[in-house]
Tab-separated table of C-alpha atoms and ligand atoms in Angstrom:
chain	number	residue	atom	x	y	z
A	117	UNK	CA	9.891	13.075	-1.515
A	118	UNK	CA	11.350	11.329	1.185
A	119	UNK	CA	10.513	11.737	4.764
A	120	UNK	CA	12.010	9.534	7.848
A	121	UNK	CA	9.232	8.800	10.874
A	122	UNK	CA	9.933	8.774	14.203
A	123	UNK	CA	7.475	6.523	15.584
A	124	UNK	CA	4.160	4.296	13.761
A	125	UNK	CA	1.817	7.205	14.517
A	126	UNK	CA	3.970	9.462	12.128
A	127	UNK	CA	3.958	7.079	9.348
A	128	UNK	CA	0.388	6.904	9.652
A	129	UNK	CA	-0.196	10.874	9.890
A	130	UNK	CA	1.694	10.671	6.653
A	131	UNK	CA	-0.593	7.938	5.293
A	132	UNK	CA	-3.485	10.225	6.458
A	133	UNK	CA	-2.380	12.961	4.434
A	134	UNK	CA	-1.882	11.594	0.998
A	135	UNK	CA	-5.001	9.375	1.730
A	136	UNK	CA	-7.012	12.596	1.732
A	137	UNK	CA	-5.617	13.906	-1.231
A	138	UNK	CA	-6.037	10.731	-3.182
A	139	UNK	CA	-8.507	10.881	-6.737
A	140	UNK	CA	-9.685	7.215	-8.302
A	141	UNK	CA	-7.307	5.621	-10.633
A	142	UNK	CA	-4.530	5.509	-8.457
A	143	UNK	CA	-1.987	2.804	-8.191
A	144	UNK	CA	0.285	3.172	-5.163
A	145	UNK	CA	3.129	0.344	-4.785
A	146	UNK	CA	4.143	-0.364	-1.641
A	147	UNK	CA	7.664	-1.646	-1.610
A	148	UNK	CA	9.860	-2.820	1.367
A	149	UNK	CA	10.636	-5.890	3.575
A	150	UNK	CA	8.248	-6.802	6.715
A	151	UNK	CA	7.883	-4.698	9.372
A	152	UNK	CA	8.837	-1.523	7.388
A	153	UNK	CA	5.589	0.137	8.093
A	154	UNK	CA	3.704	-0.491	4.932
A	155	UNK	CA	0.060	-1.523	6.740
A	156	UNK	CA	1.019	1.394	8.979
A	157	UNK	CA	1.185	3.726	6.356
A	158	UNK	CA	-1.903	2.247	4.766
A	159	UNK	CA	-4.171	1.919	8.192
A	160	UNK	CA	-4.129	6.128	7.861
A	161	UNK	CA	-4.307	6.221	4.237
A	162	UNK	CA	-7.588	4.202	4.668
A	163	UNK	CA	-8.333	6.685	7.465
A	164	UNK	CA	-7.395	9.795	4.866
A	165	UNK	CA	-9.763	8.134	2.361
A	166	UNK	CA	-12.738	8.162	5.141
A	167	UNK	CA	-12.936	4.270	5.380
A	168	UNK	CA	-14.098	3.433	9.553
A	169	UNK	CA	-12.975	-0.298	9.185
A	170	UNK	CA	-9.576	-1.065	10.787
A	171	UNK	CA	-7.029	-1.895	7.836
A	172	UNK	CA	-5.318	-5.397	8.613
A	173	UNK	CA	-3.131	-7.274	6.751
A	174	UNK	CA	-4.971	-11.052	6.874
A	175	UNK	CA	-2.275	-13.843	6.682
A	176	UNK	CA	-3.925	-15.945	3.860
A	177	UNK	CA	-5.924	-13.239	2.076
A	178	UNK	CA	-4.091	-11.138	-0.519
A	179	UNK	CA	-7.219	-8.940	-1.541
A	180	UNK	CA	-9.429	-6.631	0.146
A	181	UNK	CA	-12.146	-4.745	-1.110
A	182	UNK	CA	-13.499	-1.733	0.734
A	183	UNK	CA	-16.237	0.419	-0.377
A	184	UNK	CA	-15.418	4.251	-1.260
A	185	UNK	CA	-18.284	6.896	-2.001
A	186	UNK	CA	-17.041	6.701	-5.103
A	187	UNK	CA	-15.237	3.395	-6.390
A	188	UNK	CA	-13.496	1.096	-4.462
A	189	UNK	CA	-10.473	0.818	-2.423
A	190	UNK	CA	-8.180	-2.367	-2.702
A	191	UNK	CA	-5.516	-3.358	-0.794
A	192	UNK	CA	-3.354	-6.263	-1.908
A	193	UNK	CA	-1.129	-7.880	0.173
A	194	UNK	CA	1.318	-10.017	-1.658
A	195	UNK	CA	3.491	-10.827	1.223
A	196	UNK	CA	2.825	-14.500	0.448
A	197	UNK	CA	2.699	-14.520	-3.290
A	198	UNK	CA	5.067	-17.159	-4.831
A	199	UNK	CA	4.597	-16.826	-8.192
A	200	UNK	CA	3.792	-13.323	-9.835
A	201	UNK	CA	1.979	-14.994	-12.095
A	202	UNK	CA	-0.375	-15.879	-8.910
A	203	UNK	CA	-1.610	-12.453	-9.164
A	204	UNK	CA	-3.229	-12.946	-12.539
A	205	UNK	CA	-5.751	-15.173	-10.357
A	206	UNK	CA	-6.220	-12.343	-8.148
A	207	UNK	CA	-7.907	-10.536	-11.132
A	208	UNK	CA	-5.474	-8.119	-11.279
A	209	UNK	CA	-5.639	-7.144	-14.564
A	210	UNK	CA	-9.451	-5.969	-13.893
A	211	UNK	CA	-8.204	-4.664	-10.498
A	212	UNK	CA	-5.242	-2.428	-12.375
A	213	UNK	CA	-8.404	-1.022	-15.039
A	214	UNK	CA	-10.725	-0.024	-12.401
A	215	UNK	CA	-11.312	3.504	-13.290
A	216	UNK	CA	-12.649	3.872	-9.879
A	217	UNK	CA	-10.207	1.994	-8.328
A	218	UNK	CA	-7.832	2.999	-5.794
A	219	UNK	CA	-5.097	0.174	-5.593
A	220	UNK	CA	-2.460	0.037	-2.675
A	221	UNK	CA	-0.153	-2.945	-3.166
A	222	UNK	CA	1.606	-3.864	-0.245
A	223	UNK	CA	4.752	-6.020	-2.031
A	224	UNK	CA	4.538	-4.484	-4.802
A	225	UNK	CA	8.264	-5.269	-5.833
A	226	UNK	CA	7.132	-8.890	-6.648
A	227	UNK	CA	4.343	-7.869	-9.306
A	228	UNK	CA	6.603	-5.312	-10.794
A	229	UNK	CA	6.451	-6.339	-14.550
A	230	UNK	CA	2.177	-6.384	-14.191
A	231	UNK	CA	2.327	-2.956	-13.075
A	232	UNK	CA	1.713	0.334	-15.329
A	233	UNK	CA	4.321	3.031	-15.308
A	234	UNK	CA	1.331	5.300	-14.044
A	235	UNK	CA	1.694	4.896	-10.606
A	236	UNK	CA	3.228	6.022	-7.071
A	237	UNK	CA	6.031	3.881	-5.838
A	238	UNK	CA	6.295	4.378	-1.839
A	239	UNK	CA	9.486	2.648	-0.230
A	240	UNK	CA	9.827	1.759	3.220
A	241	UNK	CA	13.475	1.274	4.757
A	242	UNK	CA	14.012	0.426	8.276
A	243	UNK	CA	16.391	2.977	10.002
A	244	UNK	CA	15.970	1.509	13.767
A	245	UNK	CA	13.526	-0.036	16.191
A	246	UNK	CA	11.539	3.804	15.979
A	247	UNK	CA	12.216	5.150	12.903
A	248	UNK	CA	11.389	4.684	8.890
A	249	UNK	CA	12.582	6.107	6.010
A	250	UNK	CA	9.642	6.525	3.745
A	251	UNK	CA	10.694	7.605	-0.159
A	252	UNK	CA	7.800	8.474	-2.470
A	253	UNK	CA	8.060	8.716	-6.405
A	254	UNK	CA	5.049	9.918	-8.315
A	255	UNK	CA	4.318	8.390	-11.335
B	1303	ADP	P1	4.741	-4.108	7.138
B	1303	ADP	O1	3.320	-3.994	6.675
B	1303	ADP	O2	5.714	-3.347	6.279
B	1303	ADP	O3	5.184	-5.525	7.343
B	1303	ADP	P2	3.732	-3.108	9.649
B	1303	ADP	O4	3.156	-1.752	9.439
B	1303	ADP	O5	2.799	-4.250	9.749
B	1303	ADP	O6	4.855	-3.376	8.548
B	1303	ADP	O7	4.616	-3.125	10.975
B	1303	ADP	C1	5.495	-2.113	11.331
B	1303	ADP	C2	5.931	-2.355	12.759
B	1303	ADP	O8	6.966	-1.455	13.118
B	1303	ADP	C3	4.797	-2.133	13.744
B	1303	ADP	O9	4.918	-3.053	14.796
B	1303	ADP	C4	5.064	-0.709	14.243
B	1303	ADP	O10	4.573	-0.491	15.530
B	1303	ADP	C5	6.592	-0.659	14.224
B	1303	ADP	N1	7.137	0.685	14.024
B	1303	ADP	C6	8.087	1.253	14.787
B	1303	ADP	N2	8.439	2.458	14.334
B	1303	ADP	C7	7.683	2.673	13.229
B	1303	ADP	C8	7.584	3.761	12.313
B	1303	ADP	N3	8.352	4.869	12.396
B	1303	ADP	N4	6.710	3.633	11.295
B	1303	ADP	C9	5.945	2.525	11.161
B	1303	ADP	N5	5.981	1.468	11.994
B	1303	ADP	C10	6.851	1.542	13.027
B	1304	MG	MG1	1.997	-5.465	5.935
């Protein structure tokens, strides 16, 4: 699917909807360079997924836990990882196994070889100062 936003509040409609719909055991892999949208898209995916806490993406912290009825929602920032190996110390391995888990990596790209084939890739390309162009491949 692929979809082009006109403005941050449609990426994060669209991040709404797909948050609703989301079951645990989901990977989504955010891929695209900064300012694409990717904590856009994720601020209404948390919304979709009924967390009330506002979604930011913390300079120094690459992991985020927030609590789900049901299992746990992480959000990894990588944006500063230099090493993919780094990751590993992230407990990503445990994170990836979390049957409950649902796992939105935001840099995804530069963990790529950790990462199961049983996942949603999302890419984010900047069109202009307004608009996104927002490509999703299931699994
Ligand atoms: P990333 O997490 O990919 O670095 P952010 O979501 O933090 O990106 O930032 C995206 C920036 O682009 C925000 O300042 C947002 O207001 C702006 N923006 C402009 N148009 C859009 C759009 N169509 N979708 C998402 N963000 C947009
Ligand atoms: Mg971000």
């Amino acid at each position: 699917m692929e979809v082009v936003t006109k403005n941050s509040q449609e990426t994060q409609k669209l991040g709404q909807r797909i948050g609703a719909k989301l079951r645990p055991k989901k990977i989504l892999a955010l891929c695209g360079d900064l300012g694409t949208g990717k904590t856009t898209f994720l601020q209404g995916l948390a919304k979709g997924l009924g967390i009330k806490k506002r979604i930011i993406s913390p300079t120094f912290v690459f992991l985020k836990e927030y609590p789900l009825k049901k299992g746990i929602f992480y959000h990894l920032d990588l944006y500063r990882l230099e090493k993919s190996q780094d990751a590993l110390g992230l407990g990503l391995k445990e994170i990836l196994n979390d049957n409950q888990g649902i796992v939105v990596i935001e840099w995804a790209e530069k963990i790529k070889k950790f990462l199961p084939s049983e996942k949603t890739d999302i890419y984010f390309y900047y069109l202009n100062e307004k608009e996104r162009k927002i490509v999703i491949k299931e699994r």
